[in-house]
mmCIF file of C-alpha atoms in Angstrom:
data_model
loop_
_atom_site.group_PDB
_atom_site.id
_atom_site.type_symbol
_atom_site.label_atom_id
_atom_site.label_comp_id
_atom_site.label_asym_id
_atom_site.label_seq_id
_atom_site.Cartn_x
_atom_site.Cartn_y
_atom_site.Cartn_z
ATOM 1 C CA MET A 1 122.504 -146.074 -81.565
ATOM 2 C CA ARG A 2 119.839 -146.681 -80.070
ATOM 3 C CA VAL A 3 120.057 -148.061 -76.452
ATOM 4 C CA SER A 4 118.676 -151.522 -74.589
ATOM 5 C CA ILE A 5 117.431 -151.576 -71.958
ATOM 6 C CA ASP A 6 116.020 -154.565 -70.552
ATOM 7 C CA SER A 7 113.837 -154.952 -67.331
ATOM 8 C CA CYS A 8 114.067 -150.937 -67.405
ATOM 9 C CA VAL A 9 111.790 -148.748 -65.962
ATOM 10 C CA SER A 10 110.912 -145.840 -69.042
ATOM 11 C CA VAL A 11 109.230 -142.923 -68.346
ATOM 12 C CA THR A 12 108.727 -140.309 -70.912
ATOM 13 C CA ALA A 13 105.936 -137.547 -69.879
ATOM 14 C CA ARG A 14 106.098 -134.795 -67.245
ATOM 15 C CA PRO A 15 103.704 -134.596 -64.882
ATOM 16 C CA PRO A 16 104.078 -133.543 -61.943
ATOM 17 C CA MET A 17 106.229 -135.778 -59.664
ATOM 18 C CA THR A 18 106.569 -138.203 -61.576
ATOM 19 C CA THR A 19 110.240 -140.699 -61.548
ATOM 20 C CA SER A 20 111.574 -138.611 -64.632
ATOM 21 C CA GLU A 21 110.996 -135.243 -63.022
ATOM 22 C CA ASN A 22 112.428 -136.287 -60.168
ATOM 23 C CA PRO A 23 114.626 -138.942 -59.625
ATOM 24 C CA ASP A 24 115.298 -139.401 -55.787
ATOM 25 C CA ILE A 25 111.420 -141.444 -55.587
ATOM 26 C CA GLY A 26 111.770 -144.692 -56.441
ATOM 27 C CA ILE A 27 115.370 -145.347 -56.553
ATOM 28 C CA ARG A 28 116.551 -146.058 -53.127
ATOM 29 C CA GLN A 29 114.056 -148.800 -53.444
ATOM 30 C CA ILE A 30 115.384 -149.647 -56.689
ATOM 31 C CA SER A 31 119.565 -149.413 -55.693
ATOM 32 C CA ARG A 32 119.814 -151.091 -52.533
ATOM 33 C CA LYS A 33 123.969 -151.967 -52.727
ATOM 34 C CA LYS A 34 125.928 -148.871 -51.416
ATOM 35 C CA SER A 35 128.869 -147.073 -53.812
ATOM 36 C CA ILE A 36 129.455 -143.967 -54.567
ATOM 37 C CA GLN A 37 127.221 -142.324 -57.549
ATOM 38 C CA LEU A 38 128.721 -141.121 -60.548
ATOM 39 C CA PHE A 39 127.636 -139.169 -62.734
ATOM 40 C CA TYR A 40 128.836 -138.547 -67.598
ATOM 41 C CA ILE A 41 127.695 -136.025 -68.172
ATOM 42 C CA VAL A 42 127.384 -135.506 -72.164
ATOM 43 C CA ASP A 43 125.674 -133.624 -75.051
ATOM 44 C CA TRP A 44 123.135 -135.589 -77.210
ATOM 45 C CA LEU A 45 122.506 -139.306 -76.583
ATOM 46 C CA PRO A 46 121.486 -141.563 -79.114
ATOM 47 C CA PRO A 47 119.673 -141.749 -81.537
ATOM 48 C CA ASP A 48 119.766 -138.140 -81.448
ATOM 49 C CA PHE A 49 123.395 -137.271 -83.560
ATOM 50 C CA GLY A 50 126.487 -137.313 -81.443
ATOM 51 C CA ALA A 51 129.931 -138.858 -81.168
ATOM 52 C CA VAL A 52 129.762 -137.437 -78.091
ATOM 53 C CA GLY A 53 126.760 -139.124 -76.727
ATOM 54 C CA GLN A 54 127.168 -142.187 -78.462
ATOM 55 C CA TYR A 55 130.690 -143.187 -76.902
ATOM 56 C CA GLY A 56 129.338 -141.479 -73.763
ATOM 57 C CA THR A 57 126.442 -144.184 -74.064
ATOM 58 C CA ILE A 58 129.375 -147.165 -74.454
ATOM 59 C CA PHE A 59 131.483 -146.310 -71.576
ATOM 60 C CA ALA A 60 128.864 -145.809 -68.347
ATOM 61 C CA ARG A 61 126.835 -148.670 -69.553
ATOM 62 C CA GLY A 62 130.567 -150.202 -68.583
ATOM 63 C CA LEU A 63 131.067 -148.429 -65.680
ATOM 64 C CA ALA A 64 128.038 -149.314 -64.693
ATOM 65 C CA VAL A 65 128.670 -153.521 -65.330
ATOM 66 C CA ALA A 66 132.258 -153.080 -63.257
ATOM 67 C CA GLY A 67 130.403 -152.298 -60.084
ATOM 68 C CA ARG A 68 129.310 -148.566 -59.846
ATOM 69 C CA ASP A 69 125.679 -146.910 -60.057
ATOM 70 C CA VAL A 70 125.715 -144.613 -63.079
ATOM 71 C CA ARG A 71 123.430 -141.741 -63.986
ATOM 72 C CA LEU A 72 123.782 -140.634 -67.664
ATOM 73 C CA ILE A 73 122.208 -136.985 -68.372
ATOM 74 C CA GLY A 74 122.379 -136.063 -71.987
ATOM 75 C CA LEU A 75 119.777 -134.378 -74.495
ATOM 76 C CA THR A 76 117.332 -135.167 -76.927
ATOM 77 C CA THR A 77 115.420 -133.732 -79.596
ATOM 78 C CA GLY A 78 112.442 -135.865 -78.678
ATOM 79 C CA THR A 79 110.238 -135.603 -75.245
ATOM 80 C CA TYR A 80 112.305 -136.083 -71.798
ATOM 81 C CA SER A 81 112.143 -139.237 -69.665
ATOM 82 C CA THR A 82 114.534 -141.321 -67.834
ATOM 83 C CA ALA A 83 115.383 -145.346 -68.485
ATOM 84 C CA ARG A 84 116.317 -147.459 -65.640
ATOM 85 C CA GLU A 85 117.685 -150.590 -65.067
ATOM 86 C CA VAL A 86 119.365 -152.750 -62.578
ATOM 87 C CA LEU A 87 121.940 -154.993 -63.827
ATOM 88 C CA PRO A 88 122.784 -158.763 -62.643
ATOM 89 C CA ASN A 89 125.481 -157.624 -60.766
ATOM 90 C CA GLY A 90 122.689 -155.417 -58.533
ATOM 91 C CA LYS A 91 123.863 -152.107 -60.174
ATOM 92 C CA LEU A 92 121.454 -149.407 -60.899
ATOM 93 C CA PHE A 93 122.396 -147.872 -65.159
ATOM 94 C CA GLU A 94 120.565 -144.969 -64.963
ATOM 95 C CA ILE A 95 120.121 -142.490 -69.069
ATOM 96 C CA THR A 96 118.495 -139.687 -68.317
ATOM 97 C CA ARG A 97 117.442 -137.740 -71.833
ATOM 98 C CA ILE A 98 116.553 -133.650 -71.213
ATOM 99 C CA ARG A 99 113.938 -132.316 -74.585
ATOM 100 C CA SER A 100 116.371 -129.209 -76.666
ATOM 101 C CA SER A 101 116.329 -128.234 -79.118
ATOM 102 C CA SER A 102 119.872 -127.756 -81.575
ATOM 103 C CA TYR A 103 121.523 -124.265 -82.991
ATOM 104 C CA THR A 104 123.072 -123.021 -85.900
ATOM 105 C CA LYS A 105 126.251 -123.309 -86.037
ATOM 106 C CA SER A 106 126.902 -120.210 -87.963
ATOM 107 C CA LYS A 107 124.947 -118.411 -85.206
ATOM 108 C CA PHE A 108 127.548 -117.271 -82.763
ATOM 109 C CA ILE A 109 125.023 -115.555 -80.544
ATOM 110 C CA GLY A 110 122.446 -117.970 -80.806
ATOM 111 C CA ARG A 111 125.374 -121.350 -79.764
ATOM 112 C CA LEU A 112 126.000 -119.374 -76.568
ATOM 113 C CA LEU A 113 123.089 -118.265 -75.418
ATOM 114 C CA TRP A 114 122.382 -122.562 -76.089
ATOM 115 C CA THR A 115 125.519 -123.501 -74.544
ATOM 116 C CA PHE A 116 124.501 -121.186 -71.296
ATOM 117 C CA ARG A 117 121.301 -122.642 -71.075
ATOM 118 C CA THR A 118 121.798 -125.976 -72.296
ATOM 119 C CA ASN A 119 124.527 -126.518 -69.442
ATOM 120 C CA MET A 120 122.365 -124.447 -66.597
ATOM 121 C CA ARG A 121 119.369 -127.420 -67.251
ATOM 122 C CA ILE A 122 121.618 -130.434 -66.984
ATOM 123 C CA VAL A 123 123.277 -128.957 -64.027
ATOM 124 C CA TYR A 124 120.223 -128.811 -62.786
ATOM 125 C CA GLU A 125 119.538 -132.278 -63.086
ATOM 126 C CA VAL A 126 122.796 -133.273 -61.642
ATOM 127 C CA ILE A 127 122.442 -130.543 -58.314
ATOM 128 C CA ARG A 128 118.312 -132.094 -57.577
ATOM 129 C CA ASP A 129 119.165 -135.358 -57.598
ATOM 130 C CA PHE A 130 120.181 -135.945 -53.553
ATOM 131 C CA ARG A 131 122.435 -138.454 -54.600
ATOM 132 C CA SER A 132 125.331 -135.745 -56.297
ATOM 133 C CA SER A 133 126.209 -135.195 -52.595
ATOM 134 C CA ARG A 134 129.747 -136.318 -52.639
ATOM 135 C CA ALA A 135 129.442 -138.113 -55.824
ATOM 136 C CA GLU A 136 132.202 -138.297 -59.266
ATOM 137 C CA ILE A 137 130.974 -136.877 -61.930
ATOM 138 C CA VAL A 138 132.672 -137.839 -65.887
ATOM 139 C CA PHE A 139 132.122 -134.252 -67.890
ATOM 140 C CA THR A 140 133.189 -134.164 -71.368
ATOM 141 C CA GLY A 141 133.886 -130.788 -73.910
ATOM 142 C CA ALA A 142 130.319 -131.561 -74.667
ATOM 143 C CA PRO A 143 128.142 -129.072 -74.357
ATOM 144 C CA PRO A 144 131.167 -126.547 -74.760
ATOM 145 C CA PHE A 145 132.148 -124.220 -71.378
ATOM 146 C CA MET A 146 130.258 -127.224 -69.272
ATOM 147 C CA LEU A 147 133.804 -127.226 -67.275
ATOM 148 C CA PHE A 148 132.476 -122.600 -66.069
ATOM 149 C CA PHE A 149 128.718 -124.880 -64.448
ATOM 150 C CA ILE A 150 130.276 -128.028 -63.151
ATOM 151 C CA VAL A 151 132.350 -126.504 -60.510
ATOM 152 C CA VAL A 152 129.535 -124.646 -58.830
ATOM 153 C CA VAL A 153 128.993 -128.524 -58.291
ATOM 154 C CA LYS A 154 131.745 -129.320 -56.804
ATOM 155 C CA ILE A 155 131.509 -126.696 -54.321
ATOM 156 C CA ILE A 156 127.966 -127.178 -53.250
ATOM 157 C CA ARG A 157 127.383 -130.771 -53.736
ATOM 158 C CA ASN A 158 131.665 -131.876 -52.801
ATOM 159 C CA THR A 159 131.737 -133.886 -55.849
ATOM 160 C CA ARG A 160 134.832 -135.082 -57.670
ATOM 161 C CA LEU A 161 135.645 -134.043 -60.778
ATOM 162 C CA ILE A 162 136.427 -136.065 -63.863
ATOM 163 C CA TYR A 163 137.065 -134.052 -66.604
ATOM 164 C CA ARG A 164 137.410 -136.204 -70.466
ATOM 165 C CA ILE A 165 138.874 -133.869 -72.946
ATOM 166 C CA THR A 166 137.213 -134.285 -76.416
ATOM 167 C CA ASP A 167 137.424 -130.048 -77.345
ATOM 168 C CA PHE A 168 138.709 -127.974 -76.163
ATOM 169 C CA TYR A 169 137.044 -124.932 -74.916
ATOM 170 C CA PRO A 170 137.966 -121.544 -76.156
ATOM 171 C CA GLU A 171 140.370 -123.091 -77.794
ATOM 172 C CA VAL A 172 137.880 -123.989 -80.493
ATOM 173 C CA LEU A 173 137.163 -120.721 -80.815
ATOM 174 C CA MET A 174 140.322 -118.741 -80.543
ATOM 175 C CA ALA A 175 140.898 -121.440 -83.314
ATOM 176 C CA GLU A 176 137.610 -120.043 -85.391
ATOM 177 C CA LEU A 177 138.116 -116.599 -84.906
ATOM 178 C CA GLY A 178 141.236 -115.649 -83.222
ATOM 179 C CA ARG A 179 142.952 -114.575 -80.309
ATOM 180 C CA ARG A 180 140.385 -111.817 -79.485
ATOM 181 C CA PRO A 181 141.098 -110.119 -76.349
ATOM 182 C CA TRP A 182 138.478 -111.382 -74.614
ATOM 183 C CA LEU A 183 138.594 -114.845 -75.438
ATOM 184 C CA LEU A 184 142.035 -114.506 -74.243
ATOM 185 C CA ALA A 185 140.958 -113.523 -70.861
ATOM 186 C CA ILE A 186 138.166 -116.562 -71.126
ATOM 187 C CA GLU A 187 141.784 -118.888 -71.064
ATOM 188 C CA ARG A 188 143.065 -117.752 -68.725
ATOM 189 C CA LEU A 189 140.291 -118.113 -66.361
ATOM 190 C CA THR A 190 138.993 -121.776 -68.124
ATOM 191 C CA TRP A 191 142.723 -122.744 -67.752
ATOM 192 C CA PHE A 192 142.129 -121.426 -63.835
ATOM 193 C CA LEU A 193 139.789 -123.733 -63.421
ATOM 194 C CA ARG A 194 141.157 -126.658 -64.858
ATOM 195 C CA ARG A 195 143.762 -127.015 -62.291
ATOM 196 C CA ARG A 196 140.802 -127.650 -59.826
ATOM 197 C CA VAL A 197 139.445 -130.651 -61.707
ATOM 198 C CA ASP A 198 140.929 -133.529 -59.986
ATOM 199 C CA ALA A 199 141.972 -135.660 -62.557
ATOM 200 C CA PHE A 200 141.435 -135.527 -66.417
ATOM 201 C CA GLU A 201 141.080 -138.178 -68.773
ATOM 202 C CA VAL A 202 143.061 -137.821 -72.406
ATOM 203 C CA LEU A 203 141.919 -138.646 -75.626
ATOM 204 C CA GLY A 204 145.797 -138.685 -76.932
ATOM 205 C CA ASP A 205 149.024 -138.095 -76.411
ATOM 206 C CA ASP A 206 148.596 -134.127 -78.168
ATOM 207 C CA GLN A 207 145.940 -133.672 -75.258
ATOM 208 C CA ARG A 208 148.256 -134.847 -72.990
ATOM 209 C CA ALA A 209 151.042 -132.632 -73.749
ATOM 210 C CA ILE A 210 148.589 -129.878 -73.460
ATOM 211 C CA LEU A 211 147.368 -130.559 -70.872
ATOM 212 C CA ILE A 212 151.206 -130.309 -69.269
ATOM 213 C CA ALA A 213 151.761 -127.014 -71.026
ATOM 214 C CA GLY A 214 148.925 -125.749 -69.474
ATOM 215 C CA GLY A 215 150.246 -126.742 -65.652
ATOM 216 C CA ILE A 216 148.541 -129.872 -64.814
ATOM 217 C CA ALA A 217 150.423 -132.677 -62.974
ATOM 218 C CA PRO A 218 151.269 -135.635 -65.099
ATOM 219 C CA ASP A 219 149.917 -137.703 -62.484
ATOM 220 C CA ARG A 220 146.315 -136.891 -62.954
ATOM 221 C CA ILE A 221 146.551 -136.611 -66.701
ATOM 222 C CA TYR A 222 145.506 -140.764 -67.478
ATOM 223 C CA LEU A 223 145.180 -141.857 -71.499
ATOM 224 C CA LYS A 224 141.486 -142.887 -72.369
ATOM 225 C CA ARG A 225 141.171 -143.617 -76.155
ATOM 226 C CA ASP A 226 137.642 -143.645 -78.110
ATOM 227 C CA ILE A 227 137.013 -147.413 -79.837
ATOM 228 C CA ALA A 228 135.117 -148.003 -82.638
ATOM 229 C CA PRO A 229 131.392 -146.764 -81.297
ATOM 230 C CA ALA A 230 130.201 -150.484 -82.775
ATOM 231 C CA GLU A 231 131.672 -153.713 -83.910
ATOM 232 C CA ILE A 232 133.247 -154.833 -87.057
ATOM 233 C CA ARG A 233 133.473 -158.276 -87.231
ATOM 234 C CA GLY A 234 134.206 -158.338 -91.399
ATOM 235 C CA ASP A 235 131.502 -160.625 -92.535
ATOM 236 C CA GLU A 236 129.533 -157.269 -92.612
ATOM 237 C CA VAL A 237 127.829 -157.327 -96.019
ATOM 238 C CA PRO A 238 127.865 -153.664 -97.312
ATOM 239 C CA ILE A 239 125.272 -151.203 -98.010
ATOM 240 C CA GLU A 240 124.602 -150.293 -101.144
ATOM 241 C CA ILE A 241 126.930 -147.581 -103.237
ATOM 242 C CA PRO A 242 124.992 -144.757 -104.284
ATOM 243 C CA GLY A 243 124.057 -144.881 -107.664
ATOM 244 C CA GLN A 244 126.405 -141.818 -109.363
ATOM 245 C CA LEU A 245 129.248 -143.908 -107.401
ATOM 246 C CA LYS A 246 128.924 -147.682 -109.020
ATOM 247 C CA ASP A 247 131.510 -147.662 -111.827
ATOM 248 C CA LEU A 248 133.750 -145.613 -109.174
ATOM 249 C CA GLN A 249 135.593 -146.124 -106.186
ATOM 250 C CA VAL A 250 134.037 -144.439 -103.637
ATOM 251 C CA LEU A 251 136.961 -142.000 -100.930
ATOM 252 C CA LEU A 252 134.147 -142.374 -98.275
ATOM 253 C CA TYR A 253 133.882 -138.579 -95.365
ATOM 254 C CA SER A 254 131.055 -140.059 -92.697
ATOM 255 C CA GLY A 255 130.698 -138.007 -90.098
ATOM 256 C CA ASN A 256 130.889 -134.335 -89.116
ATOM 257 C CA TYR A 257 132.620 -131.726 -90.984
ATOM 258 C CA GLY A 258 132.694 -128.668 -89.838
ATOM 259 C CA VAL A 259 135.082 -125.842 -89.005
ATOM 260 C CA ALA A 260 137.841 -127.948 -87.923
ATOM 261 C CA HIS A 261 138.998 -129.886 -90.726
ATOM 262 C CA ASP A 262 139.640 -128.911 -93.955
ATOM 263 C CA SER A 263 138.477 -128.734 -97.687
ATOM 264 C CA ASP A 264 141.008 -126.725 -99.470
ATOM 265 C CA THR A 265 142.791 -129.550 -100.404
ATOM 266 C CA VAL A 266 140.328 -131.967 -100.273
ATOM 267 C CA VAL A 267 138.736 -129.961 -103.699
ATOM 268 C CA GLY A 268 141.763 -128.781 -105.143
ATOM 269 C CA GLY A 269 143.498 -131.865 -104.558
ATOM 270 C CA LEU A 270 140.411 -134.041 -106.204
ATOM 271 C CA ILE A 271 140.542 -131.098 -109.320
ATOM 272 C CA LYS A 272 144.060 -131.838 -110.112
ATOM 273 C CA TYR A 273 143.447 -135.465 -109.719
ATOM 274 C CA TYR A 274 140.717 -135.405 -112.009
ATOM 275 C CA SER A 275 142.493 -133.037 -114.723
ATOM 276 C CA GLU A 276 146.421 -135.061 -114.133
ATOM 277 C CA GLY A 277 145.616 -137.747 -112.531
ATOM 278 C CA ALA A 278 143.915 -141.286 -112.809
ATOM 279 C CA GLY A 279 139.912 -140.391 -112.210
ATOM 280 C CA THR A 280 138.548 -143.017 -110.731
ATOM 281 C CA PHE A 281 137.656 -142.263 -107.308
ATOM 282 C CA GLY A 282 134.665 -140.303 -107.006
ATOM 283 C CA LEU A 283 133.530 -138.647 -103.196
ATOM 284 C CA TRP A 284 130.600 -139.718 -101.023
ATOM 285 C CA LEU A 285 130.626 -137.666 -98.486
ATOM 286 C CA ASN A 286 128.050 -138.763 -95.323
ATOM 287 C CA ALA A 287 128.356 -136.149 -93.591
ATOM 288 C CA ILE A 288 126.571 -133.182 -91.662
ATOM 289 C CA GLY A 289 128.149 -129.551 -91.222
ATOM 290 C CA SER A 290 129.035 -125.670 -92.862
ATOM 291 C CA ARG A 291 132.430 -127.886 -94.425
ATOM 292 C CA ALA A 292 130.354 -130.607 -96.258
ATOM 293 C CA ASP A 293 127.441 -128.247 -98.206
ATOM 294 C CA LEU A 294 130.399 -126.462 -99.199
ATOM 295 C CA VAL A 295 133.274 -129.364 -100.553
ATOM 296 C CA GLU A 296 129.847 -130.563 -101.762
ATOM 297 C CA GLN A 297 128.814 -127.464 -103.929
ATOM 298 C CA GLN A 298 132.308 -126.676 -105.323
ATOM 299 C CA LEU A 299 132.915 -130.139 -106.477
ATOM 300 C CA ARG A 300 129.635 -129.763 -108.129
ATOM 301 C CA GLU A 301 130.296 -126.837 -110.117
ATOM 302 C CA ALA A 302 133.516 -128.361 -110.456
ATOM 303 C CA GLY A 303 132.587 -131.589 -112.527
ATOM 304 C CA ILE A 304 133.493 -134.103 -109.669
ATOM 305 C CA PRO A 305 131.598 -136.927 -109.129
ATOM 306 C CA VAL A 306 130.187 -136.427 -105.482
ATOM 307 C CA VAL A 307 127.108 -137.868 -103.402
ATOM 308 C CA ARG A 308 125.707 -136.059 -100.424
ATOM 309 C CA SER A 309 123.876 -138.373 -97.327
ATOM 310 C CA GLN A 310 122.606 -138.023 -94.074
ATOM 311 C CA PRO A 311 124.041 -139.926 -91.065
ATOM 312 C CA GLY A 312 121.890 -142.423 -90.477
ATOM 313 C CA GLN A 313 121.215 -145.197 -87.609
ATOM 314 C CA LEU A 314 124.483 -146.138 -85.531
ATOM 315 C CA GLU A 315 123.904 -150.213 -86.107
ATOM 316 C CA GLU A 316 124.838 -149.440 -89.877
ATOM 317 C CA LEU A 317 127.609 -148.246 -89.331
ATOM 318 C CA PRO A 318 129.624 -151.060 -90.133
ATOM 319 C CA ARG A 319 127.415 -152.001 -93.088
ATOM 320 C CA LEU A 320 128.363 -148.162 -94.630
ATOM 321 C CA LEU A 321 132.439 -148.341 -93.031
ATOM 322 C CA VAL A 322 133.129 -151.720 -94.944
ATOM 323 C CA ALA A 323 131.546 -150.155 -98.056
ATOM 324 C CA ALA A 324 134.188 -147.702 -99.147
ATOM 325 C CA ASP A 325 137.422 -148.069 -99.886
ATOM 326 C CA ALA A 326 139.001 -145.735 -98.855
ATOM 327 C CA HIS A 327 138.745 -143.104 -95.827
ATOM 328 C CA LEU A 328 138.758 -139.941 -95.807
ATOM 329 C CA ILE A 329 139.764 -137.869 -92.238
ATOM 330 C CA THR A 330 140.240 -134.407 -92.632
ATOM 331 C CA LEU A 331 141.711 -132.227 -89.898
ATOM 332 C CA ARG A 332 142.804 -128.019 -90.232
ATOM 333 C CA PRO A 333 146.863 -127.406 -87.768
ATOM 334 C CA GLU A 334 145.170 -125.385 -85.829
ATOM 335 C CA PHE A 335 143.313 -127.143 -84.456
ATOM 336 C CA SER A 336 145.339 -130.658 -83.883
ATOM 337 C CA GLY A 337 145.274 -131.441 -80.665
ATOM 338 C CA ILE A 338 142.408 -129.318 -79.495
ATOM 339 C CA VAL A 339 139.643 -131.481 -82.063
ATOM 340 C CA LEU A 340 139.830 -134.957 -82.335
ATOM 341 C CA PRO A 341 138.225 -136.356 -85.339
ATOM 342 C CA SER A 342 136.120 -139.504 -84.042
ATOM 343 C CA LYS A 343 135.768 -141.440 -86.640
ATOM 344 C CA VAL A 344 139.598 -143.187 -87.299
ATOM 345 C CA TYR A 345 138.562 -145.211 -84.844
ATOM 346 C CA GLY A 346 135.851 -146.845 -87.094
ATOM 347 C CA CYS A 347 138.326 -146.682 -89.909
ATOM 348 C CA ILE A 348 140.453 -148.127 -88.933
ATOM 349 C CA ALA A 349 138.471 -151.407 -87.330
ATOM 350 C CA SER A 350 136.757 -151.480 -90.856
ATOM 351 C CA ARG A 351 140.272 -152.669 -92.072
ATOM 352 C CA LYS A 352 140.263 -149.685 -95.378
ATOM 353 C CA PRO A 353 142.969 -147.632 -96.048
ATOM 354 C CA VAL A 354 142.855 -144.403 -95.015
ATOM 355 C CA LEU A 355 144.003 -141.079 -96.366
ATOM 356 C CA PHE A 356 144.242 -137.941 -94.208
ATOM 357 C CA VAL A 357 144.631 -134.719 -94.933
ATOM 358 C CA GLY A 358 146.210 -132.963 -91.367
ATOM 359 C CA PRO A 359 149.105 -132.142 -89.424
ATOM 360 C CA ALA A 360 151.476 -134.887 -88.186
ATOM 361 C CA SER A 361 151.525 -133.591 -84.412
ATOM 362 C CA SER A 362 147.585 -134.716 -84.139
ATOM 363 C CA ASP A 363 147.585 -138.453 -82.583
ATOM 364 C CA VAL A 364 144.897 -139.117 -86.519
ATOM 365 C CA HIS A 365 148.105 -139.480 -88.091
ATOM 366 C CA VAL A 366 149.872 -141.490 -85.238
ATOM 367 C CA LEU A 367 146.916 -144.111 -84.648
ATOM 368 C CA CYS A 368 146.959 -144.518 -88.304
ATOM 369 C CA ARG A 369 150.297 -144.871 -88.777
ATOM 370 C CA ASP A 370 150.512 -147.403 -86.465
ATOM 371 C CA ALA A 371 147.060 -149.750 -86.594
ATOM 372 C CA ASP A 372 148.651 -151.521 -89.557
ATOM 373 C CA LEU A 373 146.196 -150.759 -91.914
ATOM 374 C CA PRO A 374 146.605 -152.309 -95.505
ATOM 375 C CA ALA A 375 147.361 -148.475 -96.800
ATOM 376 C CA TYR A 376 147.830 -145.318 -95.089
ATOM 377 C CA GLU A 377 148.693 -142.364 -97.083
ATOM 378 C CA HIS A 378 149.321 -138.842 -94.854
ATOM 379 C CA VAL A 379 148.459 -135.874 -96.779
ATOM 380 C CA GLU A 380 150.513 -132.055 -95.270
ATOM 381 C CA VAL A 381 146.900 -129.106 -95.319
ATOM 382 C CA GLY A 382 147.388 -127.536 -98.427
ATOM 383 C CA ASP A 383 149.427 -130.114 -100.884
ATOM 384 C CA ILE A 384 146.963 -130.203 -103.335
ATOM 385 C CA ASP A 385 149.310 -132.496 -105.489
ATOM 386 C CA GLY A 386 150.671 -134.552 -102.811
ATOM 387 C CA PHE A 387 146.259 -135.451 -102.397
ATOM 388 C CA ALA A 388 145.715 -136.842 -105.990
ATOM 389 C CA ALA A 389 149.058 -138.577 -105.833
ATOM 390 C CA ALA A 390 147.731 -140.046 -102.777
ATOM 391 C CA LEU A 391 144.743 -141.338 -105.207
ATOM 392 C CA ASP A 392 146.683 -142.402 -107.479
ATOM 393 C CA ARG A 393 148.414 -144.291 -105.132
ATOM 394 C CA LEU A 394 145.092 -146.119 -103.752
ATOM 395 C CA ALA A 395 143.887 -146.452 -107.010
ATOM 396 C CA GLU A 396 146.685 -148.737 -107.978
ATOM 397 C CA ARG A 397 146.944 -150.321 -105.085
ATOM 398 C CA LYS A 398 143.135 -151.159 -106.028
ATOM 399 C CA LEU A 399 143.773 -152.862 -109.052
ATOM 400 C CA ARG A 400 146.210 -154.935 -107.671
ATOM 401 C CA ILE A 401 144.154 -156.636 -105.413
ATOM 402 C CA PRO A 402 141.706 -159.389 -105.720
ATOM 403 C CA PRO A 403 137.995 -158.561 -104.928
ATOM 404 C CA LEU A 404 137.380 -158.827 -100.926
ATOM 405 C CA LYS A 405 135.707 -162.212 -99.891
ATOM 406 C CA GLY A 406 133.603 -162.687 -97.125
ATOM 407 C CA ILE A 407 132.652 -165.495 -94.793
ATOM 408 C CA GLY A 408 132.796 -169.346 -96.629
ATOM 409 C CA GLY A 409 134.692 -167.573 -99.606
ATOM 410 C CA CYS A 410 131.953 -166.312 -101.503
ATOM 411 C CA ASP A 411 132.414 -162.284 -102.775
ATOM 412 C CA ASN A 412 130.144 -159.924 -100.673
ATOM 413 C CA GLU A 413 127.945 -158.002 -102.722
ATOM 414 C CA ARG A 414 126.381 -154.362 -101.632
ATOM 415 C CA GLN A 415 122.928 -154.428 -99.940
ATOM 416 C CA GLY A 416 120.340 -151.588 -99.075
ATOM 417 C CA ASN A 417 121.208 -148.278 -98.831
ATOM 418 C CA THR A 418 121.627 -146.764 -95.397
ATOM 419 C CA HIS A 419 123.562 -144.035 -94.752
ATOM 420 C CA VAL A 420 125.301 -143.489 -91.125
ATOM 421 C CA SER A 421 128.270 -142.039 -89.374
ATOM 422 C CA PRO A 422 129.802 -142.103 -86.685
ATOM 423 C CA ARG A 423 131.049 -137.937 -86.080
#
């Protein structure tokens, strides 16, 4: 996603005392209307890939349009920069990108060191801004463990903290590594700190239930779901399907395919579908993550049609999503509630069938079930027979439906070959 900022000043170099390095310089001249400053903290900002940053950019701008002075702070693999825009309502919207390197998720110690360094740098960026005194701070579950660092800002600068829950940490690590003693100690400390947060924004009712069970008062919890990160109008021209899948129906998995996502059911189900079912679907993995590598390798070894591409520009997301015949979303049961695959919003907005492999306790199931989709298939993790049967039903449904008509009654044709993903 590329952020278009009109009437703004962009500072990308890092000489001493520039407005990028010292946000105090020039701000008093830019923003003359007083309001409680709001800081919005995320991890990777567009055009770098990251769903939290994509949504954060949308919501932070919305808050500025609604009448708040907002400074959005996140990460970039590019150069450090701050862009400032004075909106028509006189409010100031800023985006600060802090240069950071990426890390390999499979290297646990490296992940921890990266998390510590990154959170320290973001917190320092907030503290050194004079406007952070008595400000409001919206922070998310990314970078992980930001809660441990942002409480320092609350103490030093007397801020009001709003925790927008994306992923629960350390619960994600506990689901991945098991309930180890040191993680249990961190969990106890985490709940101690959570009870000192002023308000929570949750993505779903499953997250609300976890917070209430942990002792958070219900009146401090607000439901604010994510949205599709790009508008889908319904008249998009689908992008070109990769050559290996041209004569097949396309099951699209688009986004991050990491440790929280089921792969065994998908691989086993596709193999069974090709050995005993219709075998008309191929899998398009427009994905990053360790499980994407595993799924691709296992399906290729089994001779199942699979294509792998990398997420690209957010502007092409609508054309990608409408190119699918059905969308695939997966979630392992142990991650229910503590992770919500944000791709669900774009999948629903595309008005294409969805196949969800995961627990009914997840809000993914609730959202898809109640979305009045053309078709929705829910399969529990481990139900390989159910996965193959669901693909058979989706394939049969496709054969009964006439080709989708575009605007003016003309057939939509797939054009271009740009691949993107929300997560």
